mmCIF file of C-alpha atoms in Angstrom:
data_model
loop_
_atom_site.group_PDB
_atom_site.id
_atom_site.type_symbol
_atom_site.label_atom_id
_atom_site.label_comp_id
_atom_site.label_asym_id
_atom_site.label_seq_id
_atom_site.Cartn_x
_atom_site.Cartn_y
_atom_site.Cartn_z
ATOM 1 C CA MET A 3 222.578 -134.612 53.104
ATOM 2 C CA ASP A 4 224.643 -133.854 56.208
ATOM 3 C CA ILE A 5 223.815 -135.606 59.498
ATOM 4 C CA ARG A 6 224.452 -132.282 61.238
ATOM 5 C CA VAL A 7 221.774 -130.564 59.140
ATOM 6 C CA LEU A 8 219.331 -133.378 59.884
ATOM 7 C CA ARG A 9 219.883 -132.726 63.586
ATOM 8 C CA TYR A 10 219.143 -129.041 62.962
ATOM 9 C CA PHE A 11 215.945 -129.977 61.128
ATOM 10 C CA LEU A 12 214.836 -132.284 63.969
ATOM 11 C CA ALA A 13 215.466 -129.533 66.509
ATOM 12 C CA VAL A 14 213.192 -127.162 64.585
ATOM 13 C CA ALA A 15 210.528 -129.872 64.201
ATOM 14 C CA ARG A 16 210.661 -130.533 67.939
ATOM 15 C CA GLU A 17 210.640 -126.894 69.068
ATOM 16 C CA GLU A 18 208.212 -125.756 66.333
ATOM 17 C CA SER A 19 210.320 -122.601 66.182
ATOM 18 C CA ILE A 20 213.549 -121.671 64.418
ATOM 19 C CA THR A 21 214.356 -119.184 67.166
ATOM 20 C CA LYS A 22 213.928 -121.718 69.980
ATOM 21 C CA ALA A 23 215.790 -124.375 68.007
ATOM 22 C CA ALA A 24 218.702 -121.975 67.475
ATOM 23 C CA GLU A 25 218.834 -121.305 71.216
ATOM 24 C CA HIS A 26 218.816 -125.037 71.933
ATOM 25 C CA LEU A 27 221.589 -125.591 69.367
ATOM 26 C CA HIS A 28 223.625 -122.645 70.711
ATOM 27 C CA MET A 29 223.742 -120.912 67.349
ATOM 28 C CA SER A 30 222.239 -117.763 65.847
ATOM 29 C CA GLN A 31 219.025 -117.849 63.854
ATOM 30 C CA PRO A 32 220.219 -116.686 60.382
ATOM 31 C CA PRO A 33 222.725 -119.539 59.839
ATOM 32 C CA LEU A 34 220.121 -122.059 60.987
ATOM 33 C CA SER A 35 217.493 -120.644 58.622
ATOM 34 C CA ARG A 36 220.017 -120.740 55.786
ATOM 35 C CA GLN A 37 220.923 -124.386 56.494
ATOM 36 C CA LEU A 38 217.239 -125.358 56.445
ATOM 37 C CA LYS A 39 216.638 -123.490 53.187
ATOM 38 C CA ASP A 40 219.661 -125.205 51.636
ATOM 39 C CA LEU A 41 218.214 -128.563 52.740
ATOM 40 C CA GLU A 42 214.898 -127.774 51.050
ATOM 41 C CA ASN A 43 216.728 -126.738 47.889
ATOM 42 C CA GLU A 44 218.805 -129.909 47.953
ATOM 43 C CA LEU A 45 215.721 -132.108 48.253
ATOM 44 C CA GLY A 46 213.626 -129.980 45.905
ATOM 45 C CA VAL A 47 210.629 -129.841 48.255
ATOM 46 C CA GLN A 48 209.255 -127.556 50.969
ATOM 47 C CA LEU A 49 209.764 -129.051 54.418
ATOM 48 C CA LEU A 50 208.584 -126.252 56.707
ATOM 49 C CA ILE A 51 205.655 -123.868 56.811
ATOM 50 C CA ARG A 52 207.018 -120.771 58.507
ATOM 51 C CA GLY A 53 204.105 -119.166 60.344
ATOM 52 C CA SER A 54 204.073 -116.009 62.455
ATOM 53 C CA ARG A 55 203.832 -117.964 65.723
ATOM 54 C CA LYS A 56 205.231 -121.382 64.969
ATOM 55 C CA VAL A 57 206.818 -123.570 62.329
ATOM 56 C CA THR A 58 204.905 -126.630 61.134
ATOM 57 C CA LEU A 59 205.953 -129.518 58.913
ATOM 58 C CA THR A 60 204.665 -130.105 55.417
ATOM 59 C CA GLU A 61 203.784 -133.649 54.330
ATOM 60 C CA HIS A 62 207.331 -133.992 52.960
ATOM 61 C CA GLY A 63 208.643 -132.600 56.238
ATOM 62 C CA MET A 64 206.792 -135.242 58.257
ATOM 63 C CA ILE A 65 208.261 -137.992 56.087
ATOM 64 C CA LEU A 66 211.762 -136.569 56.481
ATOM 65 C CA ARG A 67 211.318 -136.248 60.256
ATOM 66 C CA LYS A 68 210.612 -139.973 60.608
ATOM 67 C CA ARG A 69 213.549 -140.956 58.410
ATOM 68 C CA ALA A 70 215.875 -138.365 59.962
ATOM 69 C CA GLU A 71 215.170 -139.690 63.459
ATOM 70 C CA GLU A 72 216.134 -143.185 62.282
ATOM 71 C CA LEU A 73 219.278 -141.951 60.506
ATOM 72 C CA VAL A 74 220.459 -139.853 63.462
ATOM 73 C CA GLU A 75 219.818 -142.731 65.864
ATOM 74 C CA LEU A 76 221.712 -145.168 63.621
ATOM 75 C CA PHE A 77 224.587 -142.691 63.225
ATOM 76 C CA HIS A 78 224.771 -142.239 67.019
ATOM 77 C CA LYS A 79 224.759 -146.019 67.547
ATOM 78 C CA THR A 80 227.483 -146.562 64.935
ATOM 79 C CA GLU A 81 229.597 -143.689 66.254
ATOM 80 C CA LYS A 82 229.572 -145.128 69.779
ATOM 81 C CA GLU A 83 230.479 -148.602 68.503
ATOM 82 C CA VAL A 84 233.527 -147.523 66.504
ATOM 83 C CA THR A 85 234.845 -145.097 69.116
ATOM 84 C CA SER A 86 234.603 -147.414 72.144
ATOM 85 C CA PRO A 87 237.881 -147.835 74.098
ATOM 86 C CA GLY A 88 240.306 -150.340 72.655
ATOM 87 C CA GLU A 89 241.206 -152.249 75.813
ATOM 88 C CA ALA A 90 238.256 -152.462 78.194
ATOM 89 C CA ILE A 91 235.074 -153.971 76.765
ATOM 90 C CA SER A 92 232.369 -151.326 76.798
ATOM 91 C CA GLY A 93 229.628 -150.101 74.553
ATOM 92 C CA ASP A 94 225.903 -150.322 73.987
ATOM 93 C CA VAL A 95 223.566 -153.245 73.395
ATOM 94 C CA TYR A 96 220.233 -152.453 71.725
ATOM 95 C CA ILE A 97 217.293 -154.828 72.196
ATOM 96 C CA GLY A 98 213.751 -154.622 70.877
ATOM 97 C CA SER A 99 210.990 -156.623 72.506
ATOM 98 C CA GLY A 100 207.289 -157.046 72.830
ATOM 99 C CA GLU A 101 205.806 -157.390 76.283
ATOM 100 C CA THR A 102 206.985 -160.693 77.749
ATOM 101 C CA ASP A 103 208.097 -162.049 81.089
ATOM 102 C CA ALA A 104 211.192 -163.400 79.312
ATOM 103 C CA ILE A 105 212.733 -159.935 79.625
ATOM 104 C CA CYS A 106 213.467 -160.940 83.235
ATOM 105 C CA MET A 107 215.859 -163.599 81.915
ATOM 106 C CA ILE A 108 217.587 -160.995 79.775
ATOM 107 C CA ALA A 109 217.857 -158.682 82.778
ATOM 108 C CA GLY A 110 219.375 -161.426 84.933
ATOM 109 C CA ILE A 111 222.141 -162.164 82.443
ATOM 110 C CA ALA A 112 222.768 -158.471 81.782
ATOM 111 C CA THR A 113 223.120 -157.910 85.531
ATOM 112 C CA LYS A 114 225.755 -160.643 85.857
ATOM 113 C CA LEU A 115 227.615 -159.341 82.813
ATOM 114 C CA ARG A 116 227.579 -155.777 84.065
ATOM 115 C CA GLU A 117 229.268 -156.814 87.312
ATOM 116 C CA LYS A 118 232.303 -157.801 85.253
ATOM 117 C CA TYR A 119 231.939 -155.228 82.466
ATOM 118 C CA PRO A 120 230.368 -152.051 83.921
ATOM 119 C CA GLY A 121 231.082 -150.176 80.699
ATOM 120 C CA ILE A 122 228.333 -152.068 78.839
ATOM 121 C CA HIS A 123 224.996 -150.249 78.676
ATOM 122 C CA TYR A 124 221.633 -151.610 77.530
ATOM 123 C CA HIS A 125 218.838 -149.916 75.608
ATOM 124 C CA ILE A 126 215.417 -151.601 75.487
ATOM 125 C CA SER A 127 212.770 -150.456 73.005
ATOM 126 C CA SER A 128 209.236 -151.832 73.271
ATOM 127 C CA GLY A 129 206.852 -152.599 70.431
ATOM 128 C CA ASP A 130 204.918 -155.326 68.695
ATOM 129 C CA ALA A 131 206.534 -157.806 66.300
ATOM 130 C CA GLU A 132 206.135 -155.490 63.313
ATOM 131 C CA GLU A 133 207.863 -152.600 65.088
ATOM 132 C CA VAL A 134 210.676 -154.795 66.449
ATOM 133 C CA THR A 135 211.454 -156.357 63.058
ATOM 134 C CA GLU A 136 211.357 -152.945 61.369
ATOM 135 C CA ARG A 137 213.945 -151.553 63.796
ATOM 136 C CA LEU A 138 215.981 -154.757 63.461
ATOM 137 C CA ASP A 139 215.995 -154.600 59.658
ATOM 138 C CA LYS A 140 217.066 -150.941 59.707
ATOM 139 C CA GLY A 141 219.981 -151.673 62.036
ATOM 140 C CA LEU A 142 218.575 -149.565 64.866
ATOM 141 C CA ILE A 143 218.744 -152.500 67.297
ATOM 142 C CA ASP A 144 221.078 -155.475 67.607
ATOM 143 C CA PHE A 145 218.591 -158.058 68.844
ATOM 144 C CA GLY A 146 214.870 -158.631 68.897
ATOM 145 C CA ILE A 147 212.728 -160.863 71.072
ATOM 146 C CA LEU A 148 210.021 -162.401 68.889
ATOM 147 C CA LEU A 149 207.370 -165.041 69.402
ATOM 148 C CA ASP A 150 207.929 -168.296 67.540
ATOM 149 C CA PRO A 151 208.056 -169.240 64.743
ATOM 150 C CA VAL A 152 211.033 -167.190 63.532
ATOM 151 C CA ASN A 153 211.718 -166.367 59.879
ATOM 152 C CA VAL A 154 214.878 -168.489 59.522
ATOM 153 C CA ASP A 155 215.531 -167.162 56.010
ATOM 154 C CA LYS A 156 215.963 -163.673 57.391
ATOM 155 C CA TYR A 157 217.257 -164.060 60.952
ATOM 156 C CA ASN A 158 219.604 -166.087 63.079
ATOM 157 C CA SER A 159 218.138 -166.985 66.433
ATOM 158 C CA ILE A 160 218.600 -168.647 69.778
ATOM 159 C CA LYS A 161 215.686 -170.258 71.575
ATOM 160 C CA ILE A 162 214.754 -168.635 74.883
ATOM 161 C CA PRO A 163 214.192 -171.368 77.496
ATOM 162 C CA ALA A 164 210.824 -170.011 78.596
ATOM 163 C CA GLU A 165 207.215 -169.978 77.483
ATOM 164 C CA ASP A 166 204.451 -167.449 77.961
ATOM 165 C CA VAL A 167 200.918 -168.588 78.787
ATOM 166 C CA PHE A 168 198.039 -166.966 76.952
ATOM 167 C CA GLY A 169 194.856 -166.067 78.797
ATOM 168 C CA VAL A 170 192.411 -163.363 79.801
ATOM 169 C CA LEU A 171 192.840 -160.362 82.101
ATOM 170 C CA MET A 172 189.580 -159.404 83.817
ATOM 171 C CA ARG A 173 188.087 -157.732 86.865
ATOM 172 C CA ARG A 174 187.711 -159.875 89.965
ATOM 173 C CA ASP A 175 183.991 -159.108 90.042
ATOM 174 C CA SER A 176 183.419 -160.204 86.427
ATOM 175 C CA PRO A 177 181.162 -163.201 85.612
ATOM 176 C CA LEU A 178 184.161 -165.286 84.464
ATOM 177 C CA ALA A 179 186.391 -164.602 87.474
ATOM 178 C CA ASP A 180 185.229 -167.718 89.365
ATOM 179 C CA LYS A 181 186.387 -170.036 86.582
ATOM 180 C CA GLU A 182 189.761 -171.777 86.847
ATOM 181 C CA HIS A 183 190.235 -171.703 83.082
ATOM 182 C CA ILE A 184 188.563 -169.803 80.253
ATOM 183 C CA ARG A 185 187.225 -171.655 77.231
ATOM 184 C CA GLY A 186 186.866 -169.999 73.859
ATOM 185 C CA GLU A 187 183.073 -170.081 73.983
ATOM 186 C CA ASP A 188 183.143 -168.178 77.289
ATOM 187 C CA LEU A 189 184.325 -165.131 75.317
ATOM 188 C CA TRP A 190 181.862 -165.238 72.429
ATOM 189 C CA ASP A 191 179.444 -162.751 73.999
ATOM 190 C CA LYS A 192 182.002 -160.683 75.955
ATOM 191 C CA PRO A 193 183.547 -157.304 75.036
ATOM 192 C CA LEU A 194 187.150 -158.102 74.106
ATOM 193 C CA ILE A 195 190.315 -156.020 74.184
ATOM 194 C CA VAL A 196 192.792 -157.598 71.766
ATOM 195 C CA SER A 197 196.409 -156.856 70.897
ATOM 196 C CA ARG A 198 196.984 -155.516 67.411
ATOM 197 C CA GLN A 199 199.164 -158.544 66.657
ATOM 198 C CA SER A 200 196.601 -161.103 67.873
ATOM 199 C CA LEU A 201 193.921 -159.479 65.747
ATOM 200 C CA THR A 202 195.618 -160.860 62.621
ATOM 201 C CA SER A 203 196.365 -164.288 64.112
ATOM 202 C CA ARG A 204 194.449 -167.198 62.613
ATOM 203 C CA GLU A 205 195.803 -169.383 65.408
ATOM 204 C CA MET A 206 194.136 -167.231 68.059
ATOM 205 C CA GLU A 207 190.839 -167.340 66.183
ATOM 206 C CA GLN A 208 191.066 -171.124 66.116
ATOM 207 C CA ILE A 209 191.667 -171.232 69.880
ATOM 208 C CA ILE A 210 188.646 -169.049 70.576
ATOM 209 C CA GLY A 211 186.578 -170.910 67.995
ATOM 210 C CA ARG A 212 185.362 -167.876 66.064
ATOM 211 C CA GLU A 213 186.773 -165.240 63.774
ATOM 212 C CA PHE A 214 187.440 -161.888 65.408
ATOM 213 C CA SER A 215 184.998 -160.285 62.957
ATOM 214 C CA ALA A 216 182.220 -162.309 64.638
ATOM 215 C CA LEU A 217 183.260 -161.243 68.146
ATOM 216 C CA ASP A 218 182.709 -158.020 70.066
ATOM 217 C CA VAL A 219 186.214 -156.516 69.836
ATOM 218 C CA VAL A 220 185.726 -153.189 71.594
ATOM 219 C CA SER A 221 189.379 -152.109 71.502
ATOM 220 C CA THR A 222 192.845 -153.034 70.307
ATOM 221 C CA TYR A 223 196.104 -152.297 72.100
ATOM 222 C CA THR A 224 199.859 -152.303 71.683
ATOM 223 C CA LEU A 225 200.898 -152.131 75.353
ATOM 224 C CA ILE A 226 199.072 -154.331 77.872
ATOM 225 C CA PHE A 227 199.526 -151.771 80.654
ATOM 226 C CA ASN A 228 197.222 -149.386 78.812
ATOM 227 C CA ALA A 229 194.792 -152.217 78.095
ATOM 228 C CA SER A 230 194.780 -153.156 81.786
ATOM 229 C CA ARG A 231 193.505 -149.653 82.608
ATOM 230 C CA LEU A 232 190.556 -150.292 80.306
ATOM 231 C CA VAL A 233 189.912 -153.640 81.996
ATOM 232 C CA ALA A 234 190.065 -152.050 85.443
ATOM 233 C CA GLU A 235 187.331 -149.608 84.384
ATOM 234 C CA GLY A 236 185.097 -152.481 83.257
ATOM 235 C CA PHE A 237 185.487 -151.769 79.544
ATOM 236 C CA GLY A 238 186.147 -155.381 78.598
ATOM 237 C CA TYR A 239 188.276 -158.526 78.843
ATOM 238 C CA ALA A 240 191.879 -158.336 77.568
ATOM 239 C CA LEU A 241 193.452 -161.263 75.740
ATOM 240 C CA CYS A 242 197.100 -161.224 76.813
ATOM 241 C CA LEU A 243 200.078 -163.121 78.195
ATOM 242 C CA ASP A 244 200.485 -163.996 81.852
ATOM 243 C CA LYS A 245 202.779 -162.202 84.352
ATOM 244 C CA LEU A 246 202.794 -158.887 82.504
ATOM 245 C CA ILE A 247 200.390 -157.200 84.896
ATOM 246 C CA ASN A 248 200.847 -157.575 88.651
ATOM 247 C CA THR A 249 197.339 -158.381 89.839
ATOM 248 C CA ASN A 250 198.248 -158.722 93.535
ATOM 249 C CA GLY A 251 196.254 -156.263 95.603
ATOM 250 C CA SER A 252 194.313 -155.015 92.567
ATOM 251 C CA ASN A 253 190.792 -155.533 91.275
ATOM 252 C CA LEU A 254 192.185 -157.567 88.362
ATOM 253 C CA CYS A 255 192.896 -161.263 87.881
ATOM 254 C CA PHE A 256 194.332 -163.419 85.092
ATOM 255 C CA LYS A 257 192.780 -166.685 83.919
ATOM 256 C CA PRO A 258 194.568 -168.993 81.444
ATOM 257 C CA LEU A 259 192.814 -170.309 78.367
ATOM 258 C CA TYR A 260 191.734 -173.937 78.112
ATOM 259 C CA PRO A 261 193.181 -175.923 76.460
ATOM 260 C CA THR A 262 196.398 -174.344 77.722
ATOM 261 C CA HIS A 263 198.092 -172.264 75.040
ATOM 262 C CA LYS A 264 201.810 -171.674 75.555
ATOM 263 C CA ILE A 265 203.936 -169.506 73.296
ATOM 264 C CA GLY A 266 207.675 -169.961 72.781
ATOM 265 C CA MET A 267 210.013 -167.162 71.825
ATOM 266 C CA SER A 268 213.491 -166.557 70.473
ATOM 267 C CA LEU A 269 216.190 -163.916 70.507
ATOM 268 C CA VAL A 270 216.857 -163.014 66.866
ATOM 269 C CA TRP A 271 219.339 -160.942 64.890
ATOM 270 C CA LYS A 272 219.909 -160.226 61.219
ATOM 271 C CA LYS A 273 221.925 -162.722 59.253
ATOM 272 C CA TYR A 274 225.473 -161.533 58.531
ATOM 273 C CA GLN A 275 225.113 -158.996 61.362
ATOM 274 C CA VAL A 276 228.415 -157.449 62.438
ATOM 275 C CA PHE A 277 228.308 -156.974 66.202
ATOM 276 C CA SER A 278 230.212 -154.666 68.480
ATOM 277 C CA ARG A 279 232.355 -156.343 71.130
ATOM 278 C CA ALA A 280 229.726 -155.540 73.741
ATOM 279 C CA SER A 281 226.943 -157.162 71.705
ATOM 280 C CA THR A 282 229.104 -160.201 70.938
ATOM 281 C CA LEU A 283 229.901 -160.685 74.612
ATOM 282 C CA PHE A 284 226.224 -160.313 75.502
ATOM 283 C CA LEU A 285 225.164 -162.923 72.934
ATOM 284 C CA ASN A 286 227.845 -165.381 74.062
ATOM 285 C CA SER A 287 226.727 -164.920 77.668
ATOM 286 C CA LEU A 288 223.143 -165.747 76.685
ATOM 287 C CA ARG A 289 224.269 -168.867 74.858
ATOM 288 C CA ASP A 290 226.395 -170.061 77.777
ATOM 289 C CA GLU A 291 223.538 -169.538 80.239
ATOM 290 C CA TRP A 292 220.694 -170.875 78.139
ATOM 291 C CA ASP A 293 222.571 -173.933 76.890
ATOM 292 C CA LYS A 294 222.344 -175.176 80.487
ATOM 293 C CA ASP A 295 218.551 -174.972 80.388
ATOM 294 C CA ILE A 296 217.824 -176.312 76.902
#
């Protein structure tokens, strides 16, 4: 399976048209159609349904699209790493992270490093812990920012000298907005908006004092920004980390849980990971800076 043909296939999947894909790829339609047919023959399955108006993916085609995107991205990442200039340190650093204020610490160190090495570029992908670890395990990113505890059998890690505070995002005119802290029992009869990751957390259920199945969970979310829009419309109360939504000048406010629940986090990478020079320099810079704070 040729990486070039996978790029052709992705172009057709994106454009939903062999003709438009050929134009985008600056090639004629017959060779493109032939390459796609050869790919189907090689795999022994039909990938495309060629309709009169558009091309759609079969079930096998949808599976290949997901894997092809990962393979092409990994190939592009590897290609850039091995072809970076020999003298000046340059290249790309790939980081996966959930929503956390700790990204500001990463940005501060990256800014200092870029002043000395402007050829280093950073790529941040957002997602929950499951998505970050999946991309990490497939080699699509160099580092991941994960909440503690870290799987030490699988990853090396460095502790980030910061903690996130867990609490509740709500409207300023809500019944709980006058409270300084929110106790678990305050939420028992409230419509809750909960992150997909928290929904499977026994620890969070213990803090609230009830299982999520006994609570009114009206929605789940992956990105708190989207959840904050639901809160702003009065849909419910979002369980989340502090400092992710700027509540200044808005109709929203954040109240921490009581007892205070702080969450530590770490920067992790696969064991036996071989880094590019750019990624190695970035990691060493983090260690030098954070060792001062730990």
